[in-house]
Short mmCIF file of C-alpha atoms in Angstrom, two decimals:
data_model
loop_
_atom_site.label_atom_id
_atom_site.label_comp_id
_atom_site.label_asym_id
_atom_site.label_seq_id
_atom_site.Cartn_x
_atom_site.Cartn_y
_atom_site.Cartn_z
CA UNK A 171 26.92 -10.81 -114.14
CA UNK A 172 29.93 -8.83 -115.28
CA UNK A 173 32.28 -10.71 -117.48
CA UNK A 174 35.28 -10.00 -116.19
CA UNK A 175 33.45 -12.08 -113.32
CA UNK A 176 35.95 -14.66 -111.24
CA UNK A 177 34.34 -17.86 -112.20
CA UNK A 178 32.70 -19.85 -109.14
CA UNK A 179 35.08 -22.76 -110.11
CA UNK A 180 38.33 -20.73 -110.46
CA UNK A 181 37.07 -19.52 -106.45
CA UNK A 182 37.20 -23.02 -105.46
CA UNK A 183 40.31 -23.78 -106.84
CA UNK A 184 41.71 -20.88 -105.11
CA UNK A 185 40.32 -22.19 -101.99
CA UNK A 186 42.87 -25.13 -101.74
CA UNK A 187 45.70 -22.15 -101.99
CA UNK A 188 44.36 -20.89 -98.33
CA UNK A 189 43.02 -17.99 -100.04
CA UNK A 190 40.26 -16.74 -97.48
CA UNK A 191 39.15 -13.87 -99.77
CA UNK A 192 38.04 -16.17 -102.11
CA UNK A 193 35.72 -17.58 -99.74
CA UNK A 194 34.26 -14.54 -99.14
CA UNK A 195 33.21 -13.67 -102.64
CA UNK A 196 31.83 -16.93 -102.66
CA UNK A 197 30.06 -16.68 -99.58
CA UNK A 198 29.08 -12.96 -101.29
CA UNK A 199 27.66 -14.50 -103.78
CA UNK A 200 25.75 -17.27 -102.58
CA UNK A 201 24.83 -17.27 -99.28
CA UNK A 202 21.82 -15.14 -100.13
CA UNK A 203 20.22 -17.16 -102.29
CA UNK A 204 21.09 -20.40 -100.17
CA UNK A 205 19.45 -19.12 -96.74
CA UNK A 206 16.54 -18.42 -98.70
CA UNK A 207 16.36 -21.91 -99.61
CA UNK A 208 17.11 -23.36 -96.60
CA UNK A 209 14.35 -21.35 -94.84
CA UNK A 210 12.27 -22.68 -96.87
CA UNK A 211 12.80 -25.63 -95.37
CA UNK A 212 13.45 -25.40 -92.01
CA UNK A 213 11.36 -22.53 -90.36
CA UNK A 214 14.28 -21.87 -87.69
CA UNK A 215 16.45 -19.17 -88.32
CA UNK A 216 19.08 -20.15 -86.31
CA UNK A 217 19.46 -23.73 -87.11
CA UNK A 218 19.68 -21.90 -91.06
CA UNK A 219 22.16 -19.78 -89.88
CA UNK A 220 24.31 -22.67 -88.06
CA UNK A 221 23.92 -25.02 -91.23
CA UNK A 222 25.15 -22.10 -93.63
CA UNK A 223 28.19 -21.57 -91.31
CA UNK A 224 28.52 -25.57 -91.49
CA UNK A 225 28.62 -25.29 -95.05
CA UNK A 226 30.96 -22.81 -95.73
CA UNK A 227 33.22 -24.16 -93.12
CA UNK A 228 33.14 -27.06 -95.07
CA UNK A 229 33.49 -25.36 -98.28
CA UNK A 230 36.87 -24.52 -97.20
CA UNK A 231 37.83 -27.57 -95.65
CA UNK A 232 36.86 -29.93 -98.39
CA UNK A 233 37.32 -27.80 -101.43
CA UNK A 234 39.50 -30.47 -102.83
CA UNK A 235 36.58 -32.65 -103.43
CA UNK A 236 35.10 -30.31 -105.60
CA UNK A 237 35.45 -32.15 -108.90
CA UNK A 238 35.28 -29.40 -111.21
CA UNK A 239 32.75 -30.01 -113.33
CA UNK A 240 29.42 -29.06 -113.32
CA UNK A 241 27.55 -26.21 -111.50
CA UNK A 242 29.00 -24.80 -108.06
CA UNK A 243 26.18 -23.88 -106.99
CA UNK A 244 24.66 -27.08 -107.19
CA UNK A 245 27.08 -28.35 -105.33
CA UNK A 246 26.91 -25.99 -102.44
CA UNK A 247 23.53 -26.65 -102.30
CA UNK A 248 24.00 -30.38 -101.90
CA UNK A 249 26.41 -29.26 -99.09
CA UNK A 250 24.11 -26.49 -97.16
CA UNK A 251 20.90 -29.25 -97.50
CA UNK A 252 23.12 -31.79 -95.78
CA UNK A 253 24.55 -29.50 -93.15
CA UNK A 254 20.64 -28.83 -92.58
CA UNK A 255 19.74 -32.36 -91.96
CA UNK A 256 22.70 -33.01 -89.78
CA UNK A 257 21.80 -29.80 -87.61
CA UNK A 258 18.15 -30.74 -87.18
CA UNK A 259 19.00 -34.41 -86.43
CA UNK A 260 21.73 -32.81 -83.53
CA UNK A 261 19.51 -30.06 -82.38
CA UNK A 262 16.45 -32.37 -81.81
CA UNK A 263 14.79 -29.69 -82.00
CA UNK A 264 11.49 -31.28 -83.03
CA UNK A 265 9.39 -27.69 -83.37
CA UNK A 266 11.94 -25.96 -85.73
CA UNK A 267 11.69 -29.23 -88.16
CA UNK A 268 10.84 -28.51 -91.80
CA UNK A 269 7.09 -27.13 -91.26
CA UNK A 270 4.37 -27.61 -94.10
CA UNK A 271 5.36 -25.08 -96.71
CA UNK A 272 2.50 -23.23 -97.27
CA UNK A 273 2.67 -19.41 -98.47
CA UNK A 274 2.69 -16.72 -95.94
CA UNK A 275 -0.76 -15.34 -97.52
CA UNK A 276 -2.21 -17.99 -99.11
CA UNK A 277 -4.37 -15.50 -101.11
CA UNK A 278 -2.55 -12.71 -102.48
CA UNK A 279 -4.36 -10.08 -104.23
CA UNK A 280 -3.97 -7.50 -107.12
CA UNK A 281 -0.48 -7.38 -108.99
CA UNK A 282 0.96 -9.31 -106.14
CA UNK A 283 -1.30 -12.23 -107.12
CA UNK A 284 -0.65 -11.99 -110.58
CA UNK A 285 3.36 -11.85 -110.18
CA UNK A 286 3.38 -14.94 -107.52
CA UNK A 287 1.21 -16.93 -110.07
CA UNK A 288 3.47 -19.03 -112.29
CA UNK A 289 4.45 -17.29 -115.83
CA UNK A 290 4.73 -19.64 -118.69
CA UNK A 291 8.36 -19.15 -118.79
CA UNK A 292 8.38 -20.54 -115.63
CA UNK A 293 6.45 -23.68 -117.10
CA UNK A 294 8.62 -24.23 -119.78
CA UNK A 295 11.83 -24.14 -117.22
CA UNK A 296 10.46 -27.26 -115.55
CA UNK A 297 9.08 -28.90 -118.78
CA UNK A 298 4.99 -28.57 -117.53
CA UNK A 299 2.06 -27.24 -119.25
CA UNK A 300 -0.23 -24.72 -117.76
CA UNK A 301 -2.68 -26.97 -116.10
CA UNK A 302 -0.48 -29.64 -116.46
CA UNK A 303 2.30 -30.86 -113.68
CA UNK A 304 2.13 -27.19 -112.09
CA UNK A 305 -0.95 -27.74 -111.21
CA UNK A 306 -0.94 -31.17 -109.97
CA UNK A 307 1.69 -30.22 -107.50
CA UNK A 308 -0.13 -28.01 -106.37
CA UNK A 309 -3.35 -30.16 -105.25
CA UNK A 310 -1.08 -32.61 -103.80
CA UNK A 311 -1.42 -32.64 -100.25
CA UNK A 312 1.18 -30.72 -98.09
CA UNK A 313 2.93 -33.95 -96.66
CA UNK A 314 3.09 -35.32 -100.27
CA UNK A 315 4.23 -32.66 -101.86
CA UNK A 316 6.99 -32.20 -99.26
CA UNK A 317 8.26 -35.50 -100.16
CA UNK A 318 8.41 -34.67 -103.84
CA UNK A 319 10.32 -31.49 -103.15
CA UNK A 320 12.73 -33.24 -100.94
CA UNK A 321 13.33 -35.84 -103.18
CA UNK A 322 13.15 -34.83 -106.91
CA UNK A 323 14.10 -31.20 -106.44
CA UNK A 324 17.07 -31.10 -103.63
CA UNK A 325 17.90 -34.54 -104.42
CA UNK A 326 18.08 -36.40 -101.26
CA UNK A 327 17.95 -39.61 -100.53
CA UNK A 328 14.86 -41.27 -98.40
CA UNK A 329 16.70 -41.85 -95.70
CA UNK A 330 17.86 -38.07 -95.83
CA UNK A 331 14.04 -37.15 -96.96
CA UNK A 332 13.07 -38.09 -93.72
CA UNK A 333 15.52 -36.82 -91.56
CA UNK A 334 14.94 -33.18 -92.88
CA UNK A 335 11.26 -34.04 -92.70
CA UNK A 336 11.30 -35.68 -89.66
CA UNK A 337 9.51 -38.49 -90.34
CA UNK A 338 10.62 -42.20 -91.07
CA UNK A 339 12.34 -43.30 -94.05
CA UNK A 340 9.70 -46.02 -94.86
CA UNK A 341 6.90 -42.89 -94.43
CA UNK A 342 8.76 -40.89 -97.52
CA UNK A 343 8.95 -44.13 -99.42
CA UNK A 344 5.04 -44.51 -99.05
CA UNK A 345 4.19 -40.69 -99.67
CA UNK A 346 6.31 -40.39 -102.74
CA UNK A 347 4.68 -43.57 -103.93
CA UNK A 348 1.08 -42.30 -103.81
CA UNK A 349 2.56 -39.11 -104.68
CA UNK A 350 3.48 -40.14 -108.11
CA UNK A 351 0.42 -42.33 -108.29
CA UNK A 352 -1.44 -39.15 -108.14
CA UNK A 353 0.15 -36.69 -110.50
CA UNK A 354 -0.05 -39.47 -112.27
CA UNK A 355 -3.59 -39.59 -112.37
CA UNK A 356 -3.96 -36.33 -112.23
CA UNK A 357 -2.07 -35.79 -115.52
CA UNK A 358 -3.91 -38.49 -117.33
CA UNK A 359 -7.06 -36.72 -116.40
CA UNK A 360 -5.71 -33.41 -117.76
CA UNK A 361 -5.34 -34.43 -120.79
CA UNK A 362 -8.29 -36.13 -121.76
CA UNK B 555 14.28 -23.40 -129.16
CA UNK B 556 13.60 -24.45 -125.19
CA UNK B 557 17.56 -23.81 -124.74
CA UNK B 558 17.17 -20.65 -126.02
CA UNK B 559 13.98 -19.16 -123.09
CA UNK B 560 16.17 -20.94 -120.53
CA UNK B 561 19.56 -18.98 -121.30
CA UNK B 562 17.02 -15.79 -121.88
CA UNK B 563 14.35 -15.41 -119.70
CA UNK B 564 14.93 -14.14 -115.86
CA UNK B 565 13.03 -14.06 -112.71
CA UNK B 566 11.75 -10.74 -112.16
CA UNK B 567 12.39 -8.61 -109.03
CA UNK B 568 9.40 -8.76 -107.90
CA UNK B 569 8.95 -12.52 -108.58
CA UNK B 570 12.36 -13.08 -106.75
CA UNK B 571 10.74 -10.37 -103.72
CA UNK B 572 8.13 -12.82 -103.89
CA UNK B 573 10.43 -15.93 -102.80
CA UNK B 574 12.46 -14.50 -100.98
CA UNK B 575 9.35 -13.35 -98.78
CA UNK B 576 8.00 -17.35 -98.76
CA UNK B 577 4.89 -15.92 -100.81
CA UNK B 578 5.14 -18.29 -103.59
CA UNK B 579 3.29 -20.92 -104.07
CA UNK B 580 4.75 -24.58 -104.18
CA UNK B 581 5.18 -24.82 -107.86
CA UNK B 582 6.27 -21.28 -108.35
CA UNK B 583 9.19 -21.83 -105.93
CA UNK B 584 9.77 -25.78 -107.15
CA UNK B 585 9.71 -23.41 -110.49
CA UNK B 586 12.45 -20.80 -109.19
CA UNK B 587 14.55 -22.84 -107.51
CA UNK B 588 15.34 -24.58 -110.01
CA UNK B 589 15.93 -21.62 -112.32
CA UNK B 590 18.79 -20.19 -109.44
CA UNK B 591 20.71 -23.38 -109.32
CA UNK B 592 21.72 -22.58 -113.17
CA UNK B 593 21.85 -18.62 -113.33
CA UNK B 594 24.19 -16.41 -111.89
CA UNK B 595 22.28 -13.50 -112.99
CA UNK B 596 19.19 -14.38 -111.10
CA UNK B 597 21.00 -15.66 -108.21
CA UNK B 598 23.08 -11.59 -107.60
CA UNK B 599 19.64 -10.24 -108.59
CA UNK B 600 17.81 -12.16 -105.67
CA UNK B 601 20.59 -10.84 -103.46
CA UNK B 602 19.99 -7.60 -102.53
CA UNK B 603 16.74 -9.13 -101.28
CA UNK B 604 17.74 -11.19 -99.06
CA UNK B 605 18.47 -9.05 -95.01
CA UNK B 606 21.90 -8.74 -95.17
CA UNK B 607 22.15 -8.22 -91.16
CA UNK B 608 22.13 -12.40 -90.66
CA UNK B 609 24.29 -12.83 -93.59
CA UNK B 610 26.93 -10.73 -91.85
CA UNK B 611 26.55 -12.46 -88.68
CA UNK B 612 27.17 -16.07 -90.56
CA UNK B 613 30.25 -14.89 -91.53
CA UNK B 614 31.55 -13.37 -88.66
CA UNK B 615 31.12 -16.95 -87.10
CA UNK B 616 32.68 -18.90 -90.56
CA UNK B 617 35.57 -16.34 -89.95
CA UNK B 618 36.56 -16.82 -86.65
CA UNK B 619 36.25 -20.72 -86.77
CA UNK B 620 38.39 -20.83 -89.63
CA UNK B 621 40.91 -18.62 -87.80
CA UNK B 622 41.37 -19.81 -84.83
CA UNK B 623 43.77 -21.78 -83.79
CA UNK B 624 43.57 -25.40 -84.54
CA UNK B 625 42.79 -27.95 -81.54
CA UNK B 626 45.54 -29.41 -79.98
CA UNK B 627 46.04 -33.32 -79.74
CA UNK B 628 45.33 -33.46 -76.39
CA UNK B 629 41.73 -31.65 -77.42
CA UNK B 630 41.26 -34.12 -80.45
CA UNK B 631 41.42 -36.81 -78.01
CA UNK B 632 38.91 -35.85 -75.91
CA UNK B 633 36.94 -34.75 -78.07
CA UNK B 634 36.66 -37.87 -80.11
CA UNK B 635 36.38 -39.43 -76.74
CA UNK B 636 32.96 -37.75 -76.49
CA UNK B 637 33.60 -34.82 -74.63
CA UNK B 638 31.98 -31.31 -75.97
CA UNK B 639 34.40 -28.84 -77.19
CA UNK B 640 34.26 -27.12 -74.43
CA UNK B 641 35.04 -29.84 -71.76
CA UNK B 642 37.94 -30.99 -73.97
CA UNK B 643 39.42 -27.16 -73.63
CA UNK B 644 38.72 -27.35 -69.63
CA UNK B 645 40.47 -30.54 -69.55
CA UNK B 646 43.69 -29.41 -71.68
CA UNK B 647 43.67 -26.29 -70.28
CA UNK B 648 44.83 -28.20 -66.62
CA UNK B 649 48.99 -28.62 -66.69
CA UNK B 650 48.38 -32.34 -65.68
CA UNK B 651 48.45 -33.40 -69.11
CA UNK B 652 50.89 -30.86 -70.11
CA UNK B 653 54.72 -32.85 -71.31
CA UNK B 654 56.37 -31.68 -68.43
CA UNK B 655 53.76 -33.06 -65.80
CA UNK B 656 54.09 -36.57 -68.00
CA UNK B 657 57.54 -36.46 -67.70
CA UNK B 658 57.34 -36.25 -64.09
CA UNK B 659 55.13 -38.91 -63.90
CA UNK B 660 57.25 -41.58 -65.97
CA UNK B 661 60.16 -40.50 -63.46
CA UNK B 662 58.52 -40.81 -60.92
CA UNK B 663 57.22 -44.85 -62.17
CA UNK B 664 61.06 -45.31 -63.62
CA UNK B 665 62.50 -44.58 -60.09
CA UNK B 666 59.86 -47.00 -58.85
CA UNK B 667 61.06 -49.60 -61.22
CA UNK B 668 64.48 -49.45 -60.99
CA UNK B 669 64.42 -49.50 -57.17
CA UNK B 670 62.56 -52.72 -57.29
CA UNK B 671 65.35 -54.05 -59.62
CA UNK B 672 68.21 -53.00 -57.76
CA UNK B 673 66.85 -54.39 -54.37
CA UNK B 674 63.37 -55.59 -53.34
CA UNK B 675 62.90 -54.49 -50.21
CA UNK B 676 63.24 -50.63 -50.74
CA UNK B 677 62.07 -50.71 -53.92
CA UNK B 678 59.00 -52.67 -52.72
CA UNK B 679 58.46 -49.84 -50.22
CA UNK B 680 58.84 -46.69 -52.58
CA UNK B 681 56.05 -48.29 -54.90
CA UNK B 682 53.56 -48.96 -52.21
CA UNK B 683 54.29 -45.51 -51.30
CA UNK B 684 53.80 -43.95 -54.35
CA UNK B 685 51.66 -46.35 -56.61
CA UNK B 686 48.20 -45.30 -54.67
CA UNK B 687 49.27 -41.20 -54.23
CA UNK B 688 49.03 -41.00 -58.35
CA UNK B 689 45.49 -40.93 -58.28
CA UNK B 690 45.86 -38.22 -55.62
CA UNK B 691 48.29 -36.12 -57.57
CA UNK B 692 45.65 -36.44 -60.27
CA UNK B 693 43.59 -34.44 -58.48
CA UNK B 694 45.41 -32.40 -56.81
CA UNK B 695 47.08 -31.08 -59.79
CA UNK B 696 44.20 -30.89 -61.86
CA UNK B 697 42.51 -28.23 -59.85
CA UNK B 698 42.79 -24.90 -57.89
CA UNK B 699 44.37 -21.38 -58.15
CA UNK B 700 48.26 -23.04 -58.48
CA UNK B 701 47.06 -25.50 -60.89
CA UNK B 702 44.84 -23.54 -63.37
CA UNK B 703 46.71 -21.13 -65.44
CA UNK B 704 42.67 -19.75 -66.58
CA UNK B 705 41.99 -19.98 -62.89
CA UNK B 706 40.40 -16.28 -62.94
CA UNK B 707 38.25 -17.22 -66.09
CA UNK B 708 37.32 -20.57 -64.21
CA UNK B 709 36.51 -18.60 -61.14
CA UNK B 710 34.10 -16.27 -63.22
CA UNK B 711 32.91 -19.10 -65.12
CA UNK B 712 29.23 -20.45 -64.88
CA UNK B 713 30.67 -23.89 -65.15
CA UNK B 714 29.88 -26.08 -62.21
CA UNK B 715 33.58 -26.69 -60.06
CA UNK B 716 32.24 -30.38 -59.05
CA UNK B 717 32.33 -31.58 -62.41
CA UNK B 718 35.32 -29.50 -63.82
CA UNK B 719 37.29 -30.98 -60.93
CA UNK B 720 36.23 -35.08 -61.45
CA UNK B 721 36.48 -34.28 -65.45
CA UNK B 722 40.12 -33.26 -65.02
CA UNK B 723 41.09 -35.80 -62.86
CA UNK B 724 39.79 -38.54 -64.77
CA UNK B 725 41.75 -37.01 -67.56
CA UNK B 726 44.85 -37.69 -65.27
CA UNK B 727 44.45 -40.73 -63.86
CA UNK B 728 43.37 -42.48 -67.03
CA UNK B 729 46.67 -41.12 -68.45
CA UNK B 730 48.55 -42.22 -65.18
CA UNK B 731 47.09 -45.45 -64.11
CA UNK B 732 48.38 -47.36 -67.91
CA UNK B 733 51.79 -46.92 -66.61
CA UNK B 734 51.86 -47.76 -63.41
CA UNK B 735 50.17 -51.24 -63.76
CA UNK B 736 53.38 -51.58 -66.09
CA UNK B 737 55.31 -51.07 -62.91
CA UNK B 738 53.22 -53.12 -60.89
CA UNK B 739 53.95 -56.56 -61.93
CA UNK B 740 57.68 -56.31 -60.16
CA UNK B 741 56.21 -56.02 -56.75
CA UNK B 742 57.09 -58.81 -54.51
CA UNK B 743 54.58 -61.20 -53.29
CA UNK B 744 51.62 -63.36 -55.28
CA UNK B 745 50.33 -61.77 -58.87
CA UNK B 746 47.31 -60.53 -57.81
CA UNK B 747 48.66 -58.13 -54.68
CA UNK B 748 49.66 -56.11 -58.61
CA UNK B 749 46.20 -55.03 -58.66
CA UNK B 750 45.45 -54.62 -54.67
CA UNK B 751 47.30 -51.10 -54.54
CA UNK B 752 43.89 -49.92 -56.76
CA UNK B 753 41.82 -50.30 -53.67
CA UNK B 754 44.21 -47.81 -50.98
CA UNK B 755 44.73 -45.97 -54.44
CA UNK B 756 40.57 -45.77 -54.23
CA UNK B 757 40.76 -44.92 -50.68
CA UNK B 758 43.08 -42.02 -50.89
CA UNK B 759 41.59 -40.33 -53.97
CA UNK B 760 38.35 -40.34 -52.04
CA UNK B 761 39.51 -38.98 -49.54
CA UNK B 762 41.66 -36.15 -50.93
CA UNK B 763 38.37 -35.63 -52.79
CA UNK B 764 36.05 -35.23 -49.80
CA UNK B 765 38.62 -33.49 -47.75
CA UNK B 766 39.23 -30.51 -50.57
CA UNK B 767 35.47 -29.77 -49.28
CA UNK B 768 37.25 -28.41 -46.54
CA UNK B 769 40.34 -27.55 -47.27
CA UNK B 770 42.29 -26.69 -50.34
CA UNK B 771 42.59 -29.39 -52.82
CA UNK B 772 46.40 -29.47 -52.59
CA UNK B 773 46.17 -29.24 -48.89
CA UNK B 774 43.92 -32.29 -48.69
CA UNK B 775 46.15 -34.02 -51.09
CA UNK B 776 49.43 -33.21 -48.84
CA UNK B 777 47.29 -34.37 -45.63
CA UNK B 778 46.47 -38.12 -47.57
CA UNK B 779 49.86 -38.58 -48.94
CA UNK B 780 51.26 -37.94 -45.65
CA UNK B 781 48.77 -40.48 -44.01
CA UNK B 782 49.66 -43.02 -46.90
CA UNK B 783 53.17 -42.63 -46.26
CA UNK B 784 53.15 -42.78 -42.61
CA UNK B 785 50.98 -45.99 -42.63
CA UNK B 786 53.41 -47.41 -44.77
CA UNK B 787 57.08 -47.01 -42.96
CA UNK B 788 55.06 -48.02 -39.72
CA UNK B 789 54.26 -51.05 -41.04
CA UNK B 790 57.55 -51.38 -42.49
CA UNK B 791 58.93 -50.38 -39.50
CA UNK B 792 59.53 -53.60 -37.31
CA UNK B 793 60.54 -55.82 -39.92
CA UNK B 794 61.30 -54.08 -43.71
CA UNK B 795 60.45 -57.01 -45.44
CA UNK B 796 56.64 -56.99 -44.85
CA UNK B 797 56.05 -53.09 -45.87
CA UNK B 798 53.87 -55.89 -48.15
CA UNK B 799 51.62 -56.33 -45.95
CA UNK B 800 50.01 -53.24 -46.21
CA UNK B 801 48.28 -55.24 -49.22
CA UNK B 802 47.45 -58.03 -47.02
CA UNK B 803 43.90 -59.45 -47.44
CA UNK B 804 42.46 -58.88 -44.56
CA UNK B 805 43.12 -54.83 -44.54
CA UNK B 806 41.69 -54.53 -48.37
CA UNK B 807 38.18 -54.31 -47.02
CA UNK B 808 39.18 -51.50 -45.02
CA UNK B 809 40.40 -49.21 -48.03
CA UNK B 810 37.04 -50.17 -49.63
CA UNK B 811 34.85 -49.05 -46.60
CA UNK B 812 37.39 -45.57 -46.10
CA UNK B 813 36.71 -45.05 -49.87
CA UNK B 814 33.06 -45.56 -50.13
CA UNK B 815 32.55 -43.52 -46.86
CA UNK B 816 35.18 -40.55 -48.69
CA UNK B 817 33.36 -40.84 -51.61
CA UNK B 818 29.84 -40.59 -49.97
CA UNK B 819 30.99 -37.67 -47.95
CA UNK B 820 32.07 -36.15 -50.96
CA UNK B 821 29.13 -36.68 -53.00
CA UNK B 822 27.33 -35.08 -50.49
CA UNK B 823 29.34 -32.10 -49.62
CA UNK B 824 30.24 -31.64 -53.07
CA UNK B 825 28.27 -28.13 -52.98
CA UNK B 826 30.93 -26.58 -50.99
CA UNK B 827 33.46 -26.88 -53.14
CA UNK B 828 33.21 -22.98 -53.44
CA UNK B 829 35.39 -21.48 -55.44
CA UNK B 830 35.55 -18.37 -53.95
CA UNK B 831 36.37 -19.43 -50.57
CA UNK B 832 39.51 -20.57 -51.74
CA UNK B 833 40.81 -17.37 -52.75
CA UNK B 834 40.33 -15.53 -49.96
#
């Protein structure tokens, strides 16, 4: 980033002034990275594109809530997730709910395969070990390991868990349950 | 020492190529994501990866809903009263709920009331004459080429007439029929003959309705009113004190029978209400 950068903050602020070209540098500068995360969890493009309009819309309606501390794009991303659920709960849409996320090509090969393993910088951002958490997330069964991404990494609720996963709330409570039971276990085991 | 790789290290392009495309696996992205939520750097670097031709699109659309023009009361009202956006338009868009068409009404229900005060005969008569047409000026001014100032765009629109034409006069009579049970209550004769106008009110609604399957809705409309009234001074004719009477029990079942009959007629017809026939 250049440093002569308009913080993301100072943007919001400027968004309670009716300033509308504010919104569009922040829209610039985070949409992209925000549809990619929503369509990672919802495998409809449309309902991502209708939940990052919400968003933004709402961006620029409620900007006064922003509290000004912490990071924006947190924030936004607590907004787009929740625009997500509330457009998947409207739509009904029952086929374009959150699908297992599995990669495209489960085996990738040559450099590719190298690049999309995990480096240990990535590791140390989320505090595991090589062979450690990483990898217990990764034998955890799709269903489970949706519920741990829902929950731990966007930070929604169970009730919101399982309206984005479209399944009921007692379901997530049970899957994140046995979930942490087994990287539990599977992290004891590692160790020894 | 940790602080220090997670303020220097980055996501390379082709790891973020890699995301973008949903070729990551679970822990890798768990792994990224996290990473973008607290770096500006990575998140403008994952940008230009990302098809720009949505992006655009999603603006476009956040745009144009900021700028247009906010949604008038009448809009908000039925909107909250769980009508789509576009229904609530439809319904706004038809100059019965307009001021000056309110105006008219509470006139129209004044006159009524201060007849009725000033003597009871006459003013008995003018609100049995008018009380029952209001549902019938509902509808009649809720519809067709005089009414509709979007008439073309209705004419053009795939939007079927049957229900545009019972959604706006709803609108109208729920609006009109609060304030003429005010006036009701000054009506000579025992309390509950105040509610017995509903059922000729019923009856000529109906029939306006089934007849604009015909005829032009304001035609049909005309054609009822003029029935009403006429039934009305005849009755009144011999003796002026019993225009009442009109209300009497034993003709209620009548209105009920005309109505159900109209309405049945006009349920069943309801697929020539053609829109273009009208024009001609």
């Amino acid at each position: 980033m250049e440093p002569r950068e308009v913080p993301d903050a100072e943007l919001v602020a400027a968004l309670a002034q009716g300033d509308l070209a504010a919104l569009r540098v922040l829209y610039d500068r985070h949409a992209p990275w925000l549809s990619v995360r929503l369509n990672r969890r919802c495998s409809d493009p449309d309902v991502v594109a209708d939940a990052l309009q919400d968003c933004f819309v709402a961006v620029w309606k409620e900007s006064g809530r922003w509290r000004g501390d912490g990071e924006v794009a947190a924030w936004l991303w607590g907004i787009a997730v929740r625009r997500l659920i509330s457009r998947l709960r409207a739509g009904d849409r029952t086929l374009a709910r959150l699908t297992v996320r599995t990669p495209l090509s489960p085996e990738p090969t040559g450099a590719a395969a190298r690049r999309a393993e995990p480096s240990a910088e990535e590791r140390v951002l989320l505090g595991i070990e090589y062979g450690g958490l990483g990898d217990a997330l990764g034998r955890l069964s799709p269903e489970m390991r949706a519920v741990v991404e829902a929950t731990v990494l966007d930070g929604l609720t169970s009730k919101e868990a399982g309206r984005l996963l479209g399944i009921p709330q007692n379901t997530v409570k049970t899957r994140l349950h046995r979930a942490k039971a087994k990287l539990r276990q599977d992290l004891a085991g590692g160790i020894s | 020492m940790n602080t220090d790789t997670d303020l220097h290290w980055h996501a390379d392009d082709d790891l973020l190529a890699a995301y973008a495309a949903g070729r990551t696996h679970p822990p890798v992205t768990a792994s990224v994501e996290m990473h973008l939520m607290g770096c500006g750097h990575c998140r403008s670097a994952l940008a230009p990866l990302v098809d720009p031709a949505p992006l655009r699109g999603v603006w476009d659309r956040v745009a144009d809903e900021l700028q247009a023009p906010p949604r008038t009361r009448t809009e908000r009202v039925a909107a909250r009263l769980g009508l789509t956006d576009r229904d609530a338009l439809l319904v706004a868009a038809a100059p019965a709920l307009r001021g000056s068409w309110l105006l008219a009404l509470l006139l129209c229900l004044l006159f009524s009331v201060t007849a009725v005060t000033q003597g009871e005969v006459r003013g008995g008569l003018a609100f049995l004459c008018i009380a029952p047409l209001l549902p019938v000026m509902a509808v009649a001014f809720a519809y067709g080429q005089e009414a509709d100032p979007i008439w073309e765009i209705t004419l053009a629109a795939p939007y079927p007439p049957l229900r545009l034409l019972l959604l706006r006069a709803v609108s109208v009579v729920v609006v009109a029929l609060p304030l003429a049970f005010v006036a009701a209550p000054v009506l000579p004769g025992p309390p509950w003959i105040a509610g017995a106008w509903l059922l000729p009110a019923f009856a000529c609604a109906a029939l306006t309705l089934a007849l604009s399957t015909w005829i032009s809705v304001q035609h049909a409309a005309g054609a009822t009113s003029s029935g009403w009234v006429a039934a009305v001074l005849v009755v009144a004719g011999p003796a002026q004190g019993h225009a009442v009477a009109v209300l009497a029990a034993p003709v209620l079942p009548v209105y009920l029978a005309l109505g159900l009959v109209a309405a049945v007629t006009f349920w069943m017809r309801s697929d020539q209400l053609s829109l273009l026939r009208r024009t001609s």
